[in-house]
Amino acid sequence: MEGKKIYIETYGCQMNFSDSEIIVSVMKDADYSFTNEMKDADLIFVNTCSIREHAEQRVRKRLSELNSLRKKKPHLLIGLLGCMAERLKDQLLHEEKAVDFIAGPDAYRNLPALVDLAGEGQKVTDVILSDYETYADINPVRLGGNGVSAFISIMRGCENYCAYCVVPYTRGKERSRDSETIIHEAKELFEKGYREITLLGQNVNSYKSVTPDGEIDFTGLLEKVADIDPLLRIRFATSHPKDLSDRLLMVMVKYPNICRSIHLPVQSGNTRILEKMNRKYTREWYMNRLTAIRNFLPECAISTDIICGFSSETVEEHHDTLSLMEWAKFDYAYMFKYSERPDTFAEKKYPDDIAEETKTKRLQEVIALQQKLSLESNKKDVGKIFEVLVERESRRSKDFVSGRNSQNKMIIFPRKDFVAGDYVQVKILRCTAATLIGEAD
Ligand code: SAH
Ligand code: SF4
Ligand code: F3S
C-alpha cells in the first residue's frame, strides 16, 4: 500500500472534522499519502454523522455515487468511518455495496490494518468503543485549513444522554485528554503561525484530567492555554448550560484572548420539554446563566441550538421557545426539526407525534425570528471598531479579505496588503444578517 493516496470526505460536527485530521495522521504514519483530489485516490474515507436522519440519508446518497467510481478504478477501496459506522456497524456492509470496511470513532489507530485486510478482499469492521482512547499522542494533519485557526479535541464521548441524541451511543463514554498534550499541541500551533484555536468536546465544561500537580478542570485548562500568548485566540465548544460556571466566566474576564463568544445550546424554551429532553436545567436556569454571561462579559456574543417539534411539544411550549429567543437576543442559532433517532431514550419511550408540517412551520417561525435577531445584533455593531483576525480572501471578491472578531462574527473588508494571520482594527460600515462589512481603521 506504500505511497497509495487517500481522500477523505467529512460530515457532521467539528469533532468529526478534528477526527479526520487524526485519521490522516495515522495513515501518513503508515506511509500513505494524502490527496485533495478524489479522482487521484486509491482509498476513500467517508467520515459520517448520525445526528439526524437527514445526515445519514446524505451519506447513503453519496455512497451510491462513490460506488460508480469503481467502474474506472476496480481496486478503489471505500471505508465508512464515524458515527454512522458506530451506529449501524456491519449492517452497512450488507446494505451499501460501496462500503469495503467500517471503523468507528475509537478504532482509527487500526485503520492501516483494516485497509490491508480490505485490500485482500475481506469485509472488515472495527466498532469497538474505548473507555480511554483520546488519540492524545497523535499529531493531527491540519486539513483544508488557512494556517490560522485550528481545532484541538480535548475530550471524547458524552454521557449526558439527552433523550433525543445518538451521540452517547456513537461516541461512547466521556473521557478527557491529558492536559499536557493539549497545551503542547496549542504551543506548537502558535509557533507555526496559528493564531486561533478551538478546544472541542461535546460538553467541554466537564473536562477533567489529572496532572502531576493535581486535578485540572476546564477552567484550569483554559487558563493554561490562554497563558501561551496574548496573540493566541482561544475558543471552545460546546458548553452545556447545566455546567456553565461563574468561575469560567471570571477566567474569561481575566483573559482578553479568550474569545467573547459562547455557544450555549438551549434546545427549547419550555421547562417541561427540557425535562423530557433530559437536559437537566429549566428555562429559568438557562436565563440565569445568560444573565451571568451578560454581567461578567457585556460584549460577549451568545449563540445556541434549537430543536423544533420534540415529542408532545404544544403550540404554547413552542411559543416559549420563541419568547426565550426574543429575551435572549441570540446573535446566532443552529435550528433543527426534531428527528427521531433509533435506540435513543426518546425513540423507546416517547411518540414522535408532532406532524411533519407542524415541525416545518415551527422551524420556519424560529428561523424567521432568528434572522430578525441576527440582523438586529449586527446593526448594533455598525459604527463600532473590532479587532479582526484575517482568515482568507473573501469568497465574494478578490479585493476583500474575511476574518472574525472576538464575538465570532464574520467581517469582510478591503484587502490592501493584509494576509491571513494579521490582526486588523476594522470599523464596521454596513451589515447583513450574516456578515459585517467594514474598512481598516
Ligand atoms: N454536544 C452538543 C451538541 C451536539 S449535536 C450539545 O450538547 O449541545 C448538535 C445539535 O444537534 C444539538 O445541540 C441539537 O440541537 C441537535 N440535535 C441533536 N440530536 C437531534 C435530533 N435527534 N433531532 C434534531 N436535532 C438534534
Ligand atoms: Fe447529545 Fe446531549 Fe451529549 Fe450534546 S450533551 S452530545 S445533545 S447527549
Ligand atoms: Fe454527528 Fe457524531 Fe458529531 S453524530 S454531530 S458527527 S458526534
Short mmCIF file of C-alpha atoms and ligand atoms in Angstrom, two decimals:
data_model
loop_
_atom_site.label_atom_id
_atom_site.label_comp_id
_atom_site.label_asym_id
_atom_site.label_seq_id
_atom_site.Cartn_x
_atom_site.Cartn_y
_atom_site.Cartn_z
CA MET A 1 0.00 0.00 0.00
CA GLU A 2 3.06 2.27 0.29
CA GLY A 3 2.52 5.66 -1.34
CA LYS A 4 -1.13 4.95 -2.06
CA LYS A 5 -3.30 8.01 -1.95
CA ILE A 6 -6.16 8.63 0.44
CA TYR A 7 -9.01 11.08 0.12
CA ILE A 8 -11.36 11.89 3.00
CA GLU A 9 -14.84 13.37 2.99
CA THR A 10 -16.22 14.59 6.33
CA TYR A 11 -19.80 15.12 7.53
CA GLY A 12 -21.17 16.33 10.86
CA CYS A 13 -19.72 18.36 13.68
CA GLN A 14 -16.34 19.93 14.37
CA MET A 15 -15.35 16.83 16.35
CA ASN A 16 -15.66 14.80 13.19
CA PHE A 17 -13.54 17.29 11.23
CA SER A 18 -10.98 17.11 14.00
CA ASP A 19 -11.09 13.29 13.86
CA SER A 20 -10.44 13.38 10.11
CA GLU A 21 -7.16 15.18 10.86
CA ILE A 22 -6.24 12.36 13.25
CA ILE A 23 -7.20 9.75 10.65
CA VAL A 24 -4.96 11.30 8.01
CA SER A 25 -2.13 11.45 10.53
CA VAL A 26 -2.49 7.73 11.34
CA MET A 27 -2.48 6.88 7.63
CA LYS A 28 0.52 9.07 6.85
CA ASP A 29 2.46 7.28 9.57
CA ALA A 30 1.65 4.07 7.72
CA ASP A 31 3.17 5.56 4.52
CA TYR A 32 0.01 6.58 2.74
CA SER A 33 -0.12 9.99 1.15
CA PHE A 34 -3.00 12.43 1.23
CA THR A 35 -4.76 13.96 -1.77
CA ASN A 36 -7.30 16.73 -2.10
CA GLU A 37 -8.43 15.24 -5.42
CA MET A 38 -10.91 12.40 -5.17
CA LYS A 39 -10.12 11.24 -8.70
CA ASP A 40 -6.48 10.52 -7.71
CA ALA A 41 -7.40 8.47 -4.64
CA ASP A 42 -6.78 4.74 -4.17
CA LEU A 43 -8.64 4.83 -0.91
CA ILE A 44 -11.66 6.96 0.05
CA PHE A 45 -12.75 7.50 3.64
CA VAL A 46 -16.22 8.82 4.39
CA ASN A 47 -16.37 10.16 7.94
CA THR A 48 -20.06 10.19 8.77
CA CYS A 49 -22.67 11.72 11.10
CA SER A 50 -25.85 10.21 12.57
CA ILE A 51 -27.27 13.18 14.43
CA ARG A 52 -30.40 13.48 12.28
CA GLU A 53 -31.93 11.14 9.75
CA HIS A 54 -31.17 13.62 7.00
CA ALA A 55 -27.43 13.46 7.82
CA GLU A 56 -27.48 9.70 7.22
CA GLN A 57 -29.54 10.00 4.05
CA ARG A 58 -26.99 12.37 2.56
CA VAL A 59 -24.22 9.86 3.20
CA ARG A 60 -26.21 6.98 1.67
CA LYS A 61 -26.81 9.03 -1.46
CA ARG A 62 -23.13 9.90 -1.63
CA LEU A 63 -22.14 6.24 -1.25
CA SER A 64 -24.07 5.26 -4.35
CA GLU A 65 -22.26 7.99 -6.29
CA LEU A 66 -18.91 6.78 -4.96
CA ASN A 67 -19.71 3.21 -5.93
CA SER A 68 -19.89 4.24 -9.57
CA LEU A 69 -16.23 5.33 -9.38
CA ARG A 70 -15.26 1.67 -9.24
CA LYS A 71 -16.05 1.23 -12.92
CA LYS A 72 -12.95 3.26 -13.72
CA LYS A 73 -10.94 2.12 -10.70
CA PRO A 74 -11.63 -1.51 -9.82
CA HIS A 75 -9.06 -1.50 -6.98
CA LEU A 76 -10.54 1.52 -5.24
CA LEU A 77 -11.31 0.89 -1.56
CA ILE A 78 -14.01 2.79 0.34
CA GLY A 79 -14.15 2.93 4.12
CA LEU A 80 -17.06 4.18 6.16
CA LEU A 81 -16.00 5.83 9.42
CA GLY A 82 -17.50 7.91 12.22
CA CYS A 83 -20.87 7.92 13.91
CA MET A 84 -22.90 6.11 11.25
CA ALA A 85 -20.31 3.34 11.28
CA GLU A 86 -20.69 3.04 15.03
CA ARG A 87 -24.48 3.13 14.95
CA LEU A 88 -25.11 0.67 12.13
CA LYS A 89 -21.99 -1.48 12.37
CA ASP A 90 -21.70 -4.29 9.80
CA GLN A 91 -25.32 -3.83 8.78
CA LEU A 92 -23.85 -1.25 6.42
CA LEU A 93 -21.67 -3.85 4.71
CA HIS A 94 -24.84 -5.68 3.68
CA GLU A 95 -26.82 -2.60 2.75
CA GLU A 96 -24.24 -0.49 0.94
CA LYS A 97 -22.35 -2.01 -1.98
CA ALA A 98 -19.91 0.88 -1.90
CA VAL A 99 -18.55 0.05 1.54
CA ASP A 100 -15.45 -2.18 1.84
CA PHE A 101 -14.73 -1.72 5.52
CA ILE A 102 -16.04 0.01 8.61
CA ALA A 103 -14.36 1.79 11.53
CA GLY A 104 -15.98 3.51 14.49
CA PRO A 105 -14.66 6.67 16.22
CA ASP A 106 -12.36 4.81 18.63
CA ALA A 107 -10.88 2.44 16.03
CA TYR A 108 -8.80 4.83 13.95
CA ARG A 109 -5.44 3.51 15.11
CA ASN A 110 -6.44 0.23 13.46
CA LEU A 111 -7.17 1.77 10.09
CA PRO A 112 -3.93 0.69 8.35
CA ALA A 113 -4.60 -2.92 9.42
CA LEU A 114 -8.26 -2.73 8.36
CA VAL A 115 -7.26 -1.33 4.98
CA ASP A 116 -4.76 -4.18 4.47
CA LEU A 117 -7.46 -6.76 5.17
CA ALA A 118 -9.94 -4.95 2.95
CA GLY A 119 -7.27 -4.93 0.22
CA GLU A 120 -7.21 -8.74 0.46
CA GLY A 121 -10.93 -8.76 -0.17
CA GLN A 122 -12.15 -9.23 3.39
CA LYS A 123 -15.13 -7.22 4.57
CA VAL A 124 -13.93 -5.94 7.94
CA THR A 125 -15.49 -3.95 10.77
CA ASP A 126 -13.99 -2.42 13.91
CA VAL A 127 -16.52 -0.55 16.01
CA ILE A 128 -15.21 -1.26 19.48
CA LEU A 129 -15.66 1.78 21.71
CA SER A 130 -12.94 2.51 24.23
CA ASP A 131 -13.12 3.99 27.73
CA TYR A 132 -9.68 5.55 27.34
CA GLU A 133 -8.84 6.39 23.73
CA THR A 134 -8.20 10.13 23.26
CA TYR A 135 -5.60 9.97 20.45
CA ALA A 136 -3.58 12.22 22.77
CA ASP A 137 -0.22 11.34 21.19
CA ILE A 138 -1.31 11.73 17.57
CA ASN A 139 -0.28 14.91 15.85
CA PRO A 140 -3.20 15.83 13.58
CA VAL A 141 -2.53 16.73 9.94
CA ARG A 142 -4.29 20.08 9.50
CA LEU A 143 -6.67 19.70 6.57
CA GLY A 144 -8.17 22.39 4.36
CA GLY A 145 -7.09 24.99 6.88
CA ASN A 146 -5.89 28.52 6.39
CA GLY A 147 -2.88 28.12 8.67
CA VAL A 148 -4.55 30.50 11.12
CA SER A 149 -7.26 28.61 13.00
CA ALA A 150 -7.25 25.01 14.19
CA PHE A 151 -9.30 22.64 16.30
CA ILE A 152 -7.95 20.73 19.29
CA SER A 153 -10.05 17.88 20.67
CA ILE A 154 -9.82 17.93 24.46
CA MET A 155 -12.28 15.18 25.25
CA ARG A 156 -14.33 12.46 23.58
CA GLY A 157 -17.70 10.85 24.11
CA CYS A 158 -20.72 12.06 26.06
CA GLU A 159 -22.69 10.70 28.98
CA ASN A 160 -25.40 13.31 29.23
CA TYR A 161 -27.95 11.14 27.47
CA CYS A 162 -30.23 13.89 26.22
CA ALA A 163 -33.30 11.87 25.30
CA TYR A 164 -33.20 12.71 21.58
CA CYS A 165 -29.48 12.30 20.99
CA VAL A 166 -27.41 9.49 19.41
CA VAL A 167 -24.01 10.83 20.44
CA PRO A 168 -23.65 8.85 23.70
CA TYR A 169 -24.22 5.68 21.63
CA THR A 170 -21.97 6.58 18.71
CA ARG A 171 -19.14 8.16 20.69
CA GLY A 172 -19.20 6.21 23.92
CA LYS A 173 -18.07 7.16 27.40
CA GLU A 174 -16.91 10.63 28.24
CA ARG A 175 -13.13 10.88 28.67
CA SER A 176 -10.74 13.80 28.88
CA ARG A 177 -7.42 14.03 27.15
CA ASP A 178 -4.24 14.59 29.15
CA SER A 179 -3.81 18.37 29.63
CA GLU A 180 -0.07 18.42 28.93
CA THR A 181 -0.61 17.07 25.42
CA ILE A 182 -3.29 19.70 24.77
CA ILE A 183 -1.06 22.56 25.90
CA HIS A 184 1.83 21.16 23.91
CA GLU A 185 -0.32 20.97 20.77
CA ALA A 186 -1.56 24.54 21.27
CA LYS A 187 2.00 25.86 21.75
CA GLU A 188 3.19 24.08 18.64
CA LEU A 189 0.35 25.54 16.59
CA PHE A 190 1.15 29.04 17.84
CA GLU A 191 4.82 28.61 16.92
CA LYS A 192 3.78 27.51 13.44
CA GLY A 193 1.86 30.77 12.99
CA TYR A 194 -1.64 29.70 14.05
CA ARG A 195 -3.49 32.46 15.88
CA GLU A 196 -6.79 30.87 16.90
CA ILE A 197 -7.57 27.50 18.42
CA THR A 198 -10.92 25.99 19.30
CA LEU A 199 -10.98 23.49 22.16
CA LEU A 200 -13.51 20.82 21.28
CA GLY A 201 -15.72 18.42 23.18
CA GLN A 202 -19.42 17.55 23.41
CA ASN A 203 -19.52 19.12 26.86
CA VAL A 204 -16.25 20.96 27.49
CA ASN A 205 -17.33 22.17 30.93
CA SER A 206 -16.97 18.68 32.32
CA TYR A 207 -13.33 18.35 31.21
CA LYS A 208 -11.26 16.80 34.00
CA SER A 209 -7.75 15.40 33.96
CA VAL A 210 -5.01 14.56 36.43
CA THR A 211 -1.58 16.18 36.27
CA PRO A 212 1.48 15.72 38.50
CA ASP A 213 0.29 18.88 40.33
CA GLY A 214 -3.22 17.60 40.93
CA GLU A 215 -6.54 17.67 39.12
CA ILE A 216 -7.25 20.17 36.37
CA ASP A 217 -10.75 21.13 35.20
CA PHE A 218 -11.88 23.04 32.12
CA THR A 219 -11.38 26.45 33.71
CA GLY A 220 -7.83 25.48 34.69
CA LEU A 221 -7.10 24.16 31.22
CA LEU A 222 -8.50 27.29 29.59
CA GLU A 223 -6.23 29.46 31.73
CA LYS A 224 -3.17 27.43 30.80
CA VAL A 225 -3.95 27.62 27.10
CA ALA A 226 -4.75 31.34 27.30
CA ASP A 227 -1.39 31.92 29.02
CA ILE A 228 0.54 30.63 25.99
CA ASP A 229 0.48 34.04 24.30
CA PRO A 230 -1.86 37.06 24.27
CA LEU A 231 -1.81 36.84 20.47
CA LEU A 232 -3.34 33.36 20.52
CA ARG A 233 -7.13 33.48 20.48
CA ILE A 234 -8.97 30.71 22.29
CA ARG A 235 -12.48 29.47 21.51
CA PHE A 236 -14.30 26.46 22.91
CA ALA A 237 -17.37 24.39 22.06
CA THR A 238 -19.74 23.12 23.23
CA SER A 239 -20.80 24.30 26.69
CA HIS A 240 -23.71 22.66 28.44
CA PRO A 241 -25.94 25.19 30.27
CA LYS A 242 -26.13 22.99 33.36
CA ASP A 243 -22.34 23.23 33.83
CA LEU A 244 -21.51 26.80 32.80
CA SER A 245 -19.99 28.25 35.97
CA ASP A 246 -19.28 31.78 37.16
CA ARG A 247 -15.67 30.66 37.69
CA LEU A 248 -15.36 30.02 33.97
CA LEU A 249 -16.80 33.45 33.19
CA MET A 250 -14.35 35.07 35.62
CA VAL A 251 -11.42 33.44 33.84
CA MET A 252 -12.76 34.76 30.56
CA VAL A 253 -12.87 38.27 32.05
CA LYS A 254 -9.22 37.92 33.05
CA TYR A 255 -8.03 36.90 29.58
CA PRO A 256 -8.98 39.16 26.64
CA ASN A 257 -7.63 36.49 24.27
CA ILE A 258 -10.39 34.05 25.30
CA CYS A 259 -12.96 34.99 22.69
CA ARG A 260 -16.14 36.81 23.68
CA SER A 261 -18.41 34.19 22.22
CA ILE A 262 -20.23 31.37 23.97
CA HIS A 263 -22.21 28.67 22.23
CA LEU A 264 -24.83 27.55 24.73
CA PRO A 265 -27.42 25.22 23.19
CA VAL A 266 -30.82 25.77 24.78
CA GLN A 267 -32.84 23.28 22.66
CA SER A 268 -36.20 24.54 24.00
CA GLY A 269 -37.53 27.49 25.99
CA ASN A 270 -40.02 25.36 27.91
CA THR A 271 -39.20 23.65 31.19
CA ARG A 272 -41.48 20.64 30.67
CA ILE A 273 -39.89 19.93 27.29
CA LEU A 274 -36.39 20.47 28.70
CA GLU A 275 -37.13 17.97 31.43
CA LYS A 276 -38.45 15.49 28.93
CA MET A 277 -35.33 16.02 26.84
CA ASN A 278 -33.28 15.22 29.97
CA ARG A 279 -31.36 18.47 29.64
CA LYS A 280 -31.16 18.84 33.45
CA TYR A 281 -31.93 22.58 33.57
CA THR A 282 -35.05 24.76 33.46
CA ARG A 283 -35.95 27.81 31.41
CA GLU A 284 -35.15 29.94 34.47
CA TRP A 285 -31.77 28.30 34.99
CA TYR A 286 -30.85 28.97 31.38
CA MET A 287 -31.95 32.62 31.72
CA ASN A 288 -29.89 32.89 34.89
CA ARG A 289 -26.79 31.65 33.04
CA LEU A 290 -27.35 34.17 30.25
CA THR A 291 -27.72 36.96 32.79
CA ALA A 292 -24.44 35.87 34.37
CA ILE A 293 -22.70 35.98 30.96
CA ARG A 294 -24.08 39.45 30.27
CA ASN A 295 -22.99 40.68 33.72
CA PHE A 296 -19.46 39.35 33.52
CA LEU A 297 -18.93 39.89 29.80
CA PRO A 298 -21.31 42.53 28.42
CA GLU A 299 -19.66 42.36 25.00
CA CYS A 300 -19.98 38.55 24.71
CA ALA A 301 -21.92 37.06 21.79
CA ILE A 302 -24.24 34.16 22.59
CA SER A 303 -25.29 31.52 20.11
CA THR A 304 -27.50 28.49 20.55
CA ASP A 305 -29.06 25.33 19.11
CA ILE A 306 -32.84 24.83 18.95
CA ILE A 307 -34.94 21.74 18.26
CA CYS A 308 -38.50 22.27 16.98
CA GLY A 309 -41.29 19.75 17.41
CA PHE A 310 -39.88 17.40 20.04
CA SER A 311 -42.33 14.73 21.22
CA SER A 312 -45.58 16.23 22.59
CA GLU A 313 -44.47 19.88 22.20
CA THR A 314 -47.61 22.05 22.28
CA VAL A 315 -48.05 25.29 20.45
CA GLU A 316 -47.71 27.18 23.75
CA GLU A 317 -44.47 25.35 24.51
CA HIS A 318 -43.20 26.28 21.05
CA HIS A 319 -44.10 29.90 21.85
CA ASP A 320 -41.97 29.61 25.00
CA THR A 321 -39.01 28.90 22.73
CA LEU A 322 -39.82 31.97 20.63
CA SER A 323 -40.20 34.18 23.70
CA LEU A 324 -36.95 32.92 25.17
CA MET A 325 -35.20 33.71 21.88
CA GLU A 326 -36.60 37.26 21.95
CA TRP A 327 -35.47 37.66 25.54
CA ALA A 328 -32.02 36.18 24.94
CA LYS A 329 -31.42 38.10 21.70
CA PHE A 330 -29.22 35.32 20.40
CA ASP A 331 -26.60 36.52 17.95
CA TYR A 332 -26.71 33.29 16.02
CA ALA A 333 -28.51 29.94 16.13
CA TYR A 334 -28.49 26.48 14.59
CA MET A 335 -32.09 25.37 14.25
CA PHE A 336 -33.46 21.88 13.58
CA LYS A 337 -36.63 19.87 13.29
CA TYR A 338 -36.72 17.03 15.78
CA SER A 339 -35.55 13.86 14.10
CA GLU A 340 -36.27 10.65 15.97
CA ARG A 341 -33.12 8.52 16.24
CA PRO A 342 -33.26 4.74 16.66
CA ASP A 343 -32.43 3.36 20.12
CA THR A 344 -32.40 6.71 21.91
CA PHE A 345 -34.45 7.12 25.08
CA ALA A 346 -36.96 9.30 23.22
CA GLU A 347 -37.39 6.71 20.48
CA LYS A 348 -38.09 4.00 23.03
CA LYS A 349 -40.33 5.97 25.38
CA TYR A 350 -41.93 8.90 23.57
CA PRO A 351 -44.01 9.01 20.41
CA ASP A 352 -42.71 11.16 17.54
CA ASP A 353 -46.15 12.75 17.47
CA ILE A 354 -45.70 16.22 16.03
CA ALA A 355 -46.81 16.23 12.39
CA GLU A 356 -44.13 16.94 9.82
CA GLU A 357 -46.00 20.07 8.60
CA THR A 358 -46.19 21.37 12.18
CA LYS A 359 -42.47 20.78 12.71
CA THR A 360 -41.77 22.61 9.47
CA LYS A 361 -44.00 25.53 10.41
CA ARG A 362 -42.43 25.84 13.86
CA LEU A 363 -38.93 25.66 12.40
CA GLN A 364 -39.79 28.37 9.89
CA GLU A 365 -41.03 30.62 12.69
CA VAL A 366 -37.88 30.01 14.70
CA ILE A 367 -35.67 30.71 11.66
CA ALA A 368 -37.57 33.90 10.77
CA LEU A 369 -37.25 35.19 14.32
CA GLN A 370 -33.54 34.36 14.47
CA GLN A 371 -32.99 36.10 11.14
CA LYS A 372 -34.51 39.23 12.68
CA LEU A 373 -32.43 38.89 15.87
CA SER A 374 -29.20 38.32 13.94
CA LEU A 375 -29.83 41.39 11.83
CA GLU A 376 -30.60 43.47 14.92
CA SER A 377 -27.44 42.20 16.59
CA ASN A 378 -25.36 43.08 13.52
CA LYS A 379 -26.95 46.51 13.15
CA LYS A 380 -25.83 47.34 16.68
CA ASP A 381 -22.24 46.74 15.54
CA VAL A 382 -22.34 49.30 12.73
CA GLY A 383 -20.02 52.16 13.67
CA LYS A 384 -18.02 50.05 16.15
CA ILE A 385 -14.36 49.12 15.76
CA PHE A 386 -13.33 45.48 16.21
CA GLU A 387 -10.05 43.63 16.18
CA VAL A 388 -10.34 41.15 13.33
CA LEU A 389 -8.13 38.13 12.74
CA VAL A 390 -7.74 37.82 8.97
CA GLU A 391 -8.53 34.29 7.75
CA ARG A 392 -8.70 34.34 3.98
CA GLU A 393 -9.61 36.10 0.76
CA SER A 394 -13.32 36.88 0.77
CA ARG A 395 -15.48 34.44 -1.16
CA ARG A 396 -17.33 37.34 -2.76
CA SER A 397 -14.43 39.35 -4.11
CA LYS A 398 -10.65 39.13 -4.56
CA ASP A 399 -10.36 42.71 -3.36
CA PHE A 400 -11.67 41.83 0.09
CA VAL A 401 -10.43 39.68 2.96
CA SER A 402 -12.59 37.99 5.57
CA GLY A 403 -11.99 37.25 9.21
CA ARG A 404 -13.74 37.18 12.56
CA ASN A 405 -13.93 39.39 15.58
CA SER A 406 -13.76 38.04 19.10
CA GLN A 407 -17.57 37.60 19.01
CA ASN A 408 -17.10 35.13 16.12
CA LYS A 409 -18.89 37.39 13.63
CA MET A 410 -17.67 37.23 10.05
CA ILE A 411 -16.34 40.57 8.86
CA ILE A 412 -15.21 41.45 5.34
CA PHE A 413 -13.13 44.50 4.43
CA PRO A 414 -10.83 45.75 1.65
CA ARG A 415 -7.75 43.58 1.30
CA LYS A 416 -4.97 46.17 0.92
CA ASP A 417 -1.82 44.26 1.94
CA PHE A 418 -3.43 42.19 4.68
CA VAL A 419 -2.68 38.49 4.84
CA ALA A 420 -4.09 35.58 6.83
CA GLY A 421 -2.96 35.77 10.44
CA ASP A 422 -2.89 39.60 10.67
CA TYR A 423 -4.84 41.33 13.42
CA VAL A 424 -6.55 44.42 11.98
CA GLN A 425 -8.70 47.10 13.62
CA VAL A 426 -11.81 47.30 11.44
CA LYS A 427 -14.57 49.87 11.53
CA ILE A 428 -17.99 48.46 10.63
CA LEU A 429 -19.80 50.40 7.88
CA ARG A 430 -22.75 48.17 6.94
CA CYS A 431 -24.19 44.72 7.59
CA THR A 432 -26.48 41.92 6.51
CA ALA A 433 -27.96 39.29 8.86
CA ALA A 434 -24.92 37.10 8.16
CA THR A 435 -21.97 39.46 7.68
CA LEU A 436 -20.46 42.73 8.81
CA ILE A 437 -18.78 44.87 6.15
CA GLY A 438 -16.14 47.37 7.17
CA GLU A 439 -12.81 49.05 6.45
CA ALA A 440 -9.48 49.02 8.22
CA ASP A 441 -9.46 51.82 10.76
N1 SAH B 1 -22.97 18.35 22.48
C1 SAH B 1 -23.62 19.46 21.98
C2 SAH B 1 -24.27 19.32 20.62
C3 SAH B 1 -24.37 18.03 19.96
S1 SAH B 1 -25.28 17.83 18.50
C4 SAH B 1 -24.66 19.83 22.99
O1 SAH B 1 -24.97 19.09 23.85
O2 SAH B 1 -25.19 20.89 22.91
C5 SAH B 1 -25.65 19.42 17.89
C6 SAH B 1 -27.08 19.78 17.96
O3 SAH B 1 -27.87 18.93 17.16
C7 SAH B 1 -27.73 19.69 19.30
O4 SAH B 1 -27.42 20.77 20.13
C8 SAH B 1 -29.20 19.63 18.97
O5 SAH B 1 -29.75 20.91 18.84
C9 SAH B 1 -29.20 18.95 17.61
N2 SAH B 1 -29.73 17.60 17.68
C10 SAH B 1 -29.21 16.54 18.35
N3 SAH B 1 -29.98 15.46 18.20
C11 SAH B 1 -31.03 15.84 17.43
C12 SAH B 1 -32.20 15.17 16.94
N4 SAH B 1 -32.44 13.89 17.23
N5 SAH B 1 -33.07 15.88 16.17
C13 SAH B 1 -32.83 17.18 15.89
N6 SAH B 1 -31.76 17.85 16.33
C14 SAH B 1 -30.87 17.19 17.10
FE1 SF4 B 2 -26.09 14.88 22.68
FE2 SF4 B 2 -26.82 15.98 24.95
FE3 SF4 B 2 -24.41 14.85 24.73
FE4 SF4 B 2 -24.94 17.13 23.48
S1 SF4 B 2 -24.90 16.82 25.70
S2 SF4 B 2 -23.91 15.34 22.63
S3 SF4 B 2 -27.07 16.89 22.88
S4 SF4 B 2 -26.37 13.79 24.64
FE1 F3S B 3 -22.74 13.86 14.09
FE2 F3S B 3 -21.29 12.23 15.50
FE3 F3S B 3 -20.81 14.83 15.56
S1 F3S B 3 -23.47 12.10 15.22
S2 F3S B 3 -22.81 15.71 15.22
S3 F3S B 3 -20.60 13.51 13.81
S4 F3S B 3 -20.58 13.39 17.22
#
